[in-house]
Amino acid sequence: MSIILSLVITFTIAVAGQTVPGRAFDRLITIWLGHEDFNSSVNNAVINNLSSQGILLDQYYSLTHPSQPNYVGSIGGDYFGLDHDNFTRIPRNVSTIVDLLDTKNIDWRGYFEDSPGPGYMGPENVRSDGKTDYVRKHNPFVQYDSINFNGTRLSRLLSFRDFDHELKANSLPQYIHISPNVLNDGHETTSLFALNWTDSFLGPLLKNTELMNRTLILLTYDESKTPEQPNRVTSLLLGGAIPENLRNTTDSTLYTHYSIISTVENNWDLPCLGRYDVGANVFELVASQTNYSNKPSPNLSLVNNSLSYHGFLNSDPAKHLPMPPPNLNLTGAGGQGVVKVVMDFWKNTAKNDTPYDGSGRLFDGGDGTNNQQAPQYQAQDSNIRGLKTGAAAKFNNKKSLAARKNILNSEGMCFWVIFGLSTGLTAIFSFTV
């Protein structure tokens, strides 16, 4: 056993680099609200006003319940069976959209309302009146050790104060994630409260012609409110990247939170993660300009997207599985293969079975009894546009279990303990067996 002790002290301030032109937009801003059903929000006056300025995505689906796995999946291409909002850590060998952006030095940041400071890793921030405002579960980046073990990356997880400062300085990055606090996103208040905040926040941005130049905004919800219904959420595309003839229109293409990653890949010709980012539809606004062909899901009508499937982060020991390897043979929406850092991390698992086939098929944990839409493990192959038929398509439990054991045995086991100090420093202990 080797023991490594490192003290990470971050004083880095991220500086905006040169703009990397995209094929359909030069900046993407994603703004996340909290748990509301499509039918309860789509006819709100604020949504109606905003949709008149952009594109309503009326077939946009979240991935599961509760909130946290949707954030995790939106940058990692899978939520790995996560079924809770508790403190979560994802190993360093799991890459994210950040690794894709970094291949072209595309500047990125996450802005989190009421976050105490850059790279804050605590579970929440409690106000002087005892109410919680910032919560870690709505910060997708800090869940991944590939980010929180990197001081430069941690320094890009900022607060709304930083957003305001960089907006005034005209130094906002090209990829932006925005999470309001749990009051303004509607989690601890109401949908109307959240939409009133949205109106006050978005209104000035949409009027800022310099900021909106070739900027695309996605306004979405992390999850729906009613688990008994399919996980459909109201989502809008806004900003200067939308031509006049597409404003006040509706796009009925199937999208999920994985479409954020595939759209980024397609727009900037980036490599892929080799997970569910491959096969996720690209926003048609972008696909129509890049000649990318979207595909319907082969099983949308069978999926509820409310119960998480078995996986590495599932809280039920009976549903826990080893971390699945990415499919190293996939080609993503950017026309490229799997990003090099993923290839390097996972090269020893190239012969292991994987659940990722690039088909665009949706998966969930069933209805609590039947689990027919669970991920199916099969040999790594190039993109499959639809499921195989016959015996090859059936889920073989013995084969799958053996494949998962091989995954576990092919990798060393690494454990990390992180201590947050009162000074804001972070002590990281790494134990590798």
Coordinates of C-alpha atoms in Angstrom, one line a residue:
M1 CA 0.0 0.0 0.0
S2 CA 1.4 3.4 -0.9
I3 CA 0.3 6.5 1.0
I4 CA 0.4 9.9 -0.4
L5 CA -0.4 13.1 1.6
S6 CA -0.8 16.3 -0.3
L7 CA -2.0 19.7 0.8
V8 CA -3.8 21.6 -1.9
I9 CA -3.8 25.4 -1.5
T10 CA -5.5 27.3 -4.2
F11 CA -5.0 31.0 -4.8
T12 CA -5.4 30.8 -8.6
I13 CA -7.8 33.2 -10.3
A14 CA -9.1 32.0 -13.7
V15 CA -8.4 34.4 -16.5
A16 CA -10.5 34.4 -19.6
G17 CA -8.6 33.2 -22.7
Q18 CA -9.2 33.9 -26.3
T19 CA -12.5 33.0 -27.8
V20 CA -12.7 29.6 -29.6
P21 CA -15.3 30.0 -32.4
G22 CA -18.1 27.5 -32.4
R23 CA -20.0 26.3 -35.4
A24 CA -23.4 27.6 -34.2
F25 CA -22.6 29.6 -31.0
D26 CA -19.5 30.9 -29.2
R27 CA -20.9 30.8 -25.6
L28 CA -23.3 28.4 -23.9
I29 CA -25.0 29.4 -20.6
T30 CA -27.1 26.7 -18.8
I31 CA -29.4 27.9 -16.0
W32 CA -31.0 25.4 -13.7
L33 CA -34.2 25.6 -11.8
G34 CA -35.7 23.0 -9.5
H35 CA -38.2 20.2 -9.6
E36 CA -41.3 21.3 -11.5
D37 CA -43.6 19.3 -13.9
F38 CA -43.8 20.4 -17.5
N39 CA -47.5 21.0 -17.5
S40 CA -47.3 23.1 -14.3
S41 CA -44.7 25.5 -15.7
V42 CA -45.0 25.7 -19.5
N43 CA -48.0 28.0 -19.4
N44 CA -46.6 30.4 -16.8
A45 CA -46.5 34.0 -18.0
V46 CA -42.7 34.2 -17.5
I47 CA -42.2 31.1 -19.6
N48 CA -44.6 32.3 -22.3
N49 CA -42.7 35.6 -22.5
L50 CA -39.3 34.0 -22.7
S51 CA -40.4 31.3 -25.2
S52 CA -41.6 34.1 -27.5
Q53 CA -38.0 35.2 -27.6
G54 CA -36.6 31.7 -28.2
I55 CA -37.3 28.0 -28.8
L56 CA -39.4 25.8 -26.5
L57 CA -38.1 22.3 -26.2
D58 CA -41.2 20.4 -25.4
Q59 CA -39.7 16.9 -25.3
Y60 CA -36.9 17.5 -22.9
Y61 CA -36.5 14.9 -20.2
S62 CA -34.5 14.7 -17.0
L63 CA -32.6 11.5 -16.1
T64 CA -34.0 10.4 -12.8
H65 CA -34.9 11.5 -9.3
P66 CA -33.9 13.2 -7.1
S67 CA -32.0 16.4 -8.1
Q68 CA -28.3 15.4 -7.7
P69 CA -28.0 12.7 -10.3
N70 CA -29.3 15.0 -13.0
Y71 CA -26.5 17.5 -12.3
V72 CA -23.9 14.7 -12.2
G73 CA -25.1 13.3 -15.5
S74 CA -25.2 16.6 -17.2
I75 CA -21.4 16.9 -17.3
G76 CA -20.3 13.2 -16.9
G77 CA -22.5 11.4 -19.4
D78 CA -24.0 9.1 -16.8
Y79 CA -25.3 9.3 -13.2
F80 CA -23.9 5.9 -12.3
G81 CA -27.0 4.7 -10.5
L82 CA -27.1 7.7 -8.1
D83 CA -30.4 7.7 -6.3
H84 CA -29.9 10.3 -3.5
D85 CA -28.9 13.9 -2.7
N86 CA -26.3 12.9 -0.1
F87 CA -22.6 13.7 -0.2
T88 CA -21.1 12.1 -3.3
R89 CA -17.6 11.5 -4.7
I90 CA -16.8 10.2 -8.1
P91 CA -13.3 8.7 -8.7
R92 CA -10.6 10.5 -10.6
N93 CA -10.7 8.2 -13.5
V94 CA -14.1 9.4 -14.5
S95 CA -13.9 12.4 -16.8
T96 CA -16.4 15.2 -17.6
I97 CA -17.2 17.8 -20.1
V98 CA -14.4 19.8 -18.6
D99 CA -11.9 17.3 -20.1
L100 CA -13.5 17.9 -23.5
L101 CA -13.4 21.7 -23.2
D102 CA -9.8 21.6 -22.1
T103 CA -8.7 19.9 -25.4
K104 CA -9.3 23.2 -27.1
N105 CA -8.7 25.5 -24.1
I106 CA -12.3 26.6 -24.1
D107 CA -12.8 28.7 -21.0
W108 CA -15.5 27.5 -18.6
R109 CA -16.9 28.3 -15.1
G110 CA -19.6 27.3 -12.8
Y111 CA -21.4 30.1 -10.8
F112 CA -23.4 29.1 -7.7
E113 CA -25.5 31.6 -5.8
D114 CA -24.3 32.1 -2.2
S115 CA -21.3 29.8 -2.5
P116 CA -18.9 31.0 0.2
G117 CA -15.9 31.1 -2.1
P118 CA -14.0 29.6 -5.0
G119 CA -13.9 25.8 -5.0
Y120 CA -16.0 25.5 -1.9
M121 CA -16.4 21.8 -1.2
G122 CA -18.8 21.8 1.8
P123 CA -22.3 20.3 1.7
E124 CA -24.1 23.6 2.0
N125 CA -24.0 27.2 3.2
V126 CA -26.3 28.3 6.0
R127 CA -27.3 31.9 6.3
S128 CA -27.3 33.9 9.5
D129 CA -31.1 33.3 9.8
G130 CA -30.5 29.5 9.8
K131 CA -31.8 29.0 6.2
T132 CA -29.7 27.1 3.7
D133 CA -29.0 28.8 0.4
Y134 CA -26.1 27.1 -1.5
V135 CA -26.1 23.3 -1.7
R136 CA -23.4 21.0 -3.0
K137 CA -25.9 18.6 -4.6
H138 CA -26.7 21.3 -7.2
N139 CA -23.0 21.7 -8.1
P140 CA -22.1 19.0 -10.6
F141 CA -18.4 19.8 -10.9
V142 CA -17.5 19.3 -7.2
Q143 CA -18.8 15.8 -7.3
Y144 CA -16.0 14.7 -9.5
D145 CA -12.5 14.1 -8.2
S146 CA -11.1 14.8 -11.6
I147 CA -12.1 18.4 -10.8
N148 CA -11.8 18.7 -7.1
F149 CA -8.3 17.2 -7.1
N150 CA -7.2 20.0 -9.5
G151 CA -6.6 23.4 -8.0
T152 CA -7.0 25.3 -11.3
R153 CA -10.4 23.6 -12.0
L154 CA -11.6 24.2 -8.4
S155 CA -10.8 27.9 -8.8
R156 CA -13.4 28.0 -11.6
L157 CA -16.3 27.2 -9.3
L158 CA -17.4 30.6 -8.2
S159 CA -20.3 32.6 -6.8
F160 CA -22.8 35.0 -8.3
R161 CA -20.7 37.9 -7.1
D162 CA -18.0 36.7 -9.4
F163 CA -20.5 36.4 -12.2
D164 CA -21.5 40.0 -11.8
H165 CA -17.9 41.1 -11.7
E166 CA -16.9 39.2 -14.8
L167 CA -20.1 40.3 -16.6
K168 CA -19.1 44.0 -16.0
A169 CA -15.5 43.3 -17.0
N170 CA -16.7 41.5 -20.2
S171 CA -14.6 38.5 -19.1
L172 CA -17.3 35.7 -18.9
P173 CA -16.1 32.3 -20.2
Q174 CA -17.5 30.3 -23.1
Y175 CA -19.2 27.5 -21.1
I176 CA -21.2 28.6 -18.1
H177 CA -23.2 26.7 -15.6
I178 CA -25.5 28.7 -13.3
S179 CA -27.2 27.3 -10.2
P180 CA -29.3 29.8 -8.2
N181 CA -29.7 29.1 -4.5
V182 CA -32.5 26.7 -3.2
L183 CA -34.8 29.7 -2.7
N184 CA -34.5 31.2 -6.1
D185 CA -34.5 27.8 -7.9
G186 CA -37.8 26.9 -6.4
H187 CA -36.7 23.9 -4.2
E188 CA -37.5 25.6 -0.9
T189 CA -40.1 28.1 -2.3
T190 CA -42.5 27.8 -5.2
S191 CA -42.4 27.5 -8.9
L192 CA -43.8 31.1 -9.2
F193 CA -41.1 32.4 -6.9
A194 CA -38.4 30.7 -9.1
L195 CA -39.8 32.1 -12.3
N196 CA -40.0 35.6 -10.9
W197 CA -36.4 35.3 -10.0
T198 CA -35.7 33.9 -13.5
D199 CA -37.4 36.9 -15.1
S200 CA -35.3 39.4 -13.0
F201 CA -32.1 37.5 -13.7
L202 CA -32.5 36.8 -17.4
G203 CA -34.2 40.0 -18.5
P204 CA -31.1 42.2 -18.2
L205 CA -28.9 39.5 -19.8
L206 CA -31.1 39.1 -22.8
K207 CA -31.0 42.9 -23.4
N208 CA -27.2 42.9 -23.2
T209 CA -26.5 42.9 -27.0
E210 CA -22.7 42.5 -26.5
L211 CA -23.1 39.5 -24.2
M212 CA -25.8 37.9 -26.3
N213 CA -23.7 38.0 -29.5
R214 CA -23.5 34.3 -30.6
T215 CA -24.5 33.3 -27.1
L216 CA -26.9 30.4 -26.5
I217 CA -28.8 30.0 -23.2
L218 CA -30.5 26.8 -22.0
L219 CA -33.0 27.4 -19.2
T220 CA -34.0 24.0 -17.8
Y221 CA -35.2 22.2 -14.6
D222 CA -33.2 19.6 -12.9
E223 CA -36.2 17.2 -12.5
S224 CA -39.9 17.0 -12.6
K225 CA -42.0 17.2 -9.4
T226 CA -44.2 14.1 -9.8
P227 CA -42.3 10.8 -9.8
E228 CA -45.4 8.9 -11.1
Q229 CA -45.2 10.8 -14.4
P230 CA -42.4 10.7 -17.0
N231 CA -39.6 13.0 -16.1
R232 CA -40.5 15.7 -18.6
V233 CA -39.4 19.3 -17.8
T234 CA -39.9 22.7 -19.4
S235 CA -36.7 23.8 -21.2
L236 CA -36.0 26.9 -23.4
L237 CA -33.2 28.0 -25.8
L238 CA -32.6 31.7 -25.7
G239 CA -30.0 34.2 -26.7
G240 CA -28.4 35.9 -29.7
A241 CA -27.4 32.6 -31.3
I242 CA -31.1 32.0 -32.2
P243 CA -32.0 33.5 -35.6
E244 CA -35.2 35.6 -35.9
N245 CA -37.1 33.0 -37.9
L246 CA -36.7 30.4 -35.1
R247 CA -37.9 32.6 -32.3
N248 CA -41.3 31.8 -30.8
T249 CA -41.1 28.3 -32.2
T250 CA -41.2 24.8 -30.6
D251 CA -38.7 22.0 -31.1
S252 CA -40.2 18.5 -30.4
T253 CA -36.9 16.6 -30.7
L254 CA -36.2 14.3 -27.8
Y255 CA -33.5 15.7 -25.5
T256 CA -32.1 14.8 -22.1
H257 CA -29.5 16.5 -19.9
Y258 CA -27.0 14.4 -21.8
S259 CA -27.8 16.6 -24.8
I260 CA -25.9 19.4 -23.2
I261 CA -22.7 17.4 -23.6
S262 CA -23.4 16.2 -27.1
T263 CA -24.3 19.7 -28.3
V264 CA -21.0 21.1 -26.9
E265 CA -19.1 18.3 -28.6
N266 CA -20.9 19.0 -31.9
N267 CA -20.5 22.8 -31.8
W268 CA -16.8 22.8 -31.1
D269 CA -15.8 19.5 -32.8
L270 CA -14.7 18.0 -29.5
P271 CA -14.0 14.4 -28.6
C272 CA -16.5 12.4 -26.5
L273 CA -16.6 10.7 -23.1
G274 CA -17.6 7.3 -24.5
R275 CA -20.7 7.2 -22.2
Y276 CA -24.3 8.3 -22.7
D277 CA -23.2 11.6 -24.2
V278 CA -22.8 9.5 -27.4
G279 CA -26.2 9.0 -29.0
A280 CA -27.8 11.9 -27.1
N281 CA -29.5 14.2 -29.6
V282 CA -27.9 17.6 -30.3
F283 CA -30.1 20.7 -30.0
E284 CA -31.7 20.9 -33.5
L285 CA -30.8 24.6 -33.7
V286 CA -27.1 23.5 -33.8
A287 CA -27.6 20.2 -35.6
S288 CA -29.3 21.9 -38.5
Q289 CA -26.2 24.1 -39.0
T290 CA -23.7 21.3 -38.7
N291 CA -25.6 18.7 -40.8
Y292 CA -25.8 16.4 -37.8
S293 CA -28.7 13.9 -37.9
N294 CA -30.7 13.4 -34.7
K295 CA -32.4 10.1 -34.0
P296 CA -35.5 9.2 -32.1
S297 CA -35.1 7.0 -29.0
P298 CA -36.0 3.4 -29.6
N299 CA -37.7 3.1 -26.2
L300 CA -39.0 6.5 -25.0
S301 CA -42.5 5.2 -24.5
L302 CA -41.3 2.5 -22.1
V303 CA -39.2 4.7 -19.8
N304 CA -40.4 6.7 -16.8
N305 CA -37.0 8.1 -15.9
S306 CA -38.0 8.3 -12.2
L307 CA -36.1 5.4 -10.6
S308 CA -32.4 5.1 -10.8
Y309 CA -30.9 2.0 -12.3
H310 CA -28.3 -0.2 -10.5
G311 CA -24.8 1.4 -10.4
F312 CA -21.7 2.5 -8.7
L313 CA -23.4 5.3 -6.7
N314 CA -26.6 3.5 -5.8
S315 CA -27.3 3.7 -2.1
D316 CA -28.8 0.2 -2.0
P317 CA -26.0 -2.4 -1.5
A318 CA -28.0 -4.9 -3.5
K319 CA -28.0 -2.4 -6.4
H320 CA -24.3 -1.4 -6.2
L321 CA -22.1 -2.2 -9.2
P322 CA -18.5 -1.4 -10.1
M323 CA -17.9 1.7 -12.2
P324 CA -18.6 0.8 -15.8
P325 CA -15.9 1.3 -18.4
P326 CA -16.5 3.8 -21.2
N327 CA -16.9 2.4 -24.7
L328 CA -13.5 3.3 -26.2
N329 CA -14.7 2.6 -29.7
L330 CA -17.5 5.2 -29.9
T331 CA -17.5 8.4 -32.0
G332 CA -19.3 11.4 -30.5
A333 CA -21.4 14.2 -32.0
G334 CA -18.2 16.2 -32.6
G335 CA -17.1 13.6 -35.1
Q336 CA -14.2 12.4 -32.9
G337 CA -13.5 9.4 -30.8
V338 CA -13.1 9.2 -27.0
V339 CA -11.0 11.9 -25.4
K340 CA -7.3 11.0 -24.7
V341 CA -7.5 11.2 -21.0
V342 CA -10.3 8.7 -20.9
M343 CA -8.4 6.4 -23.3
D344 CA -5.3 6.6 -21.1
F345 CA -7.3 5.9 -17.8
W346 CA -9.3 3.0 -19.2
K347 CA -7.1 1.4 -21.8
N348 CA -6.8 -1.8 -19.8
T349 CA -10.6 -2.3 -19.9
A350 CA -10.9 -2.2 -23.7
K351 CA -12.1 -5.8 -23.7
N352 CA -14.6 -5.5 -20.9
D353 CA -18.3 -5.2 -21.5
T354 CA -19.9 -1.8 -21.3
P355 CA -23.4 -0.4 -21.1
Y356 CA -22.6 2.4 -23.6
D357 CA -23.5 1.6 -27.2
G358 CA -24.2 5.1 -28.7
S359 CA -27.8 4.1 -29.6
G360 CA -29.6 6.9 -27.8
R361 CA -31.6 4.3 -25.9
L362 CA -32.9 5.6 -22.5
F363 CA -32.5 3.7 -19.3
D364 CA -34.1 3.7 -15.8
G365 CA -34.6 1.5 -12.8
G366 CA -38.0 0.3 -13.8
D367 CA -41.0 0.5 -11.5
G368 CA -39.5 -1.0 -8.4
T369 CA -40.4 -4.5 -9.4
N370 CA -39.6 -4.9 -13.1
N371 CA -36.3 -3.6 -14.4
Q372 CA -36.7 -4.1 -18.1
Q373 CA -35.1 -0.8 -19.1
A374 CA -31.9 -1.3 -17.2
P375 CA -28.6 -0.7 -19.0
Q376 CA -27.4 -3.7 -20.9
Y377 CA -23.8 -4.7 -20.9
Q378 CA -22.2 -5.9 -24.1
A379 CA -18.9 -5.9 -25.9
Q380 CA -17.3 -2.6 -26.8
D381 CA -18.1 -1.8 -30.4
S382 CA -18.5 1.2 -32.6
N383 CA -21.7 3.2 -32.5
I384 CA -24.9 1.1 -32.7
R385 CA -27.9 3.0 -34.0
G386 CA -30.5 0.8 -32.3
L387 CA -30.5 -2.4 -30.2
K388 CA -29.4 -5.7 -31.5
T389 CA -32.2 -8.2 -32.0
G390 CA -32.6 -11.8 -30.8
A391 CA -30.4 -13.4 -28.1
A392 CA -27.7 -10.8 -28.4
A393 CA -30.0 -8.1 -27.2
K394 CA -31.1 -10.0 -24.0
F395 CA -29.5 -9.1 -20.7
N396 CA -27.5 -12.0 -19.5
N397 CA -27.1 -11.7 -15.8
K398 CA -24.2 -14.2 -15.4
K399 CA -22.3 -12.6 -18.2
S400 CA -22.9 -9.1 -16.9
L401 CA -21.9 -10.0 -13.4
A402 CA -18.7 -11.6 -14.7
A403 CA -18.0 -8.5 -16.8
R404 CA -18.5 -6.2 -13.8
K405 CA -16.1 -8.3 -11.7
N406 CA -13.5 -8.0 -14.4
I407 CA -13.9 -4.2 -14.3
L408 CA -13.4 -4.2 -10.6
N409 CA -10.4 -6.5 -10.8
S410 CA -8.7 -4.6 -13.6
E411 CA -8.3 -1.4 -11.7
G412 CA -6.5 -0.6 -8.4
M413 CA -8.7 0.5 -5.6
C414 CA -8.1 4.0 -4.5
F415 CA -9.6 5.7 -1.4
W416 CA -9.5 9.5 -0.7
V417 CA -10.2 11.4 2.5
I418 CA -10.6 15.1 2.3
F419 CA -10.5 17.4 5.3
G420 CA -11.8 20.9 4.9
L421 CA -9.9 23.3 7.2
S422 CA -11.3 26.4 8.7
T423 CA -8.9 28.5 6.7
G424 CA -10.5 27.3 3.5
L425 CA -7.5 25.0 2.7
T426 CA -8.1 21.4 1.7
A427 CA -6.0 18.5 2.9
I428 CA -6.3 15.5 0.6
F429 CA -5.1 12.0 1.7
S430 CA -4.8 9.4 -1.0
F431 CA -4.5 5.7 -0.2
T432 CA -3.9 3.4 -3.1
V433 CA -4.1 -0.4 -2.7

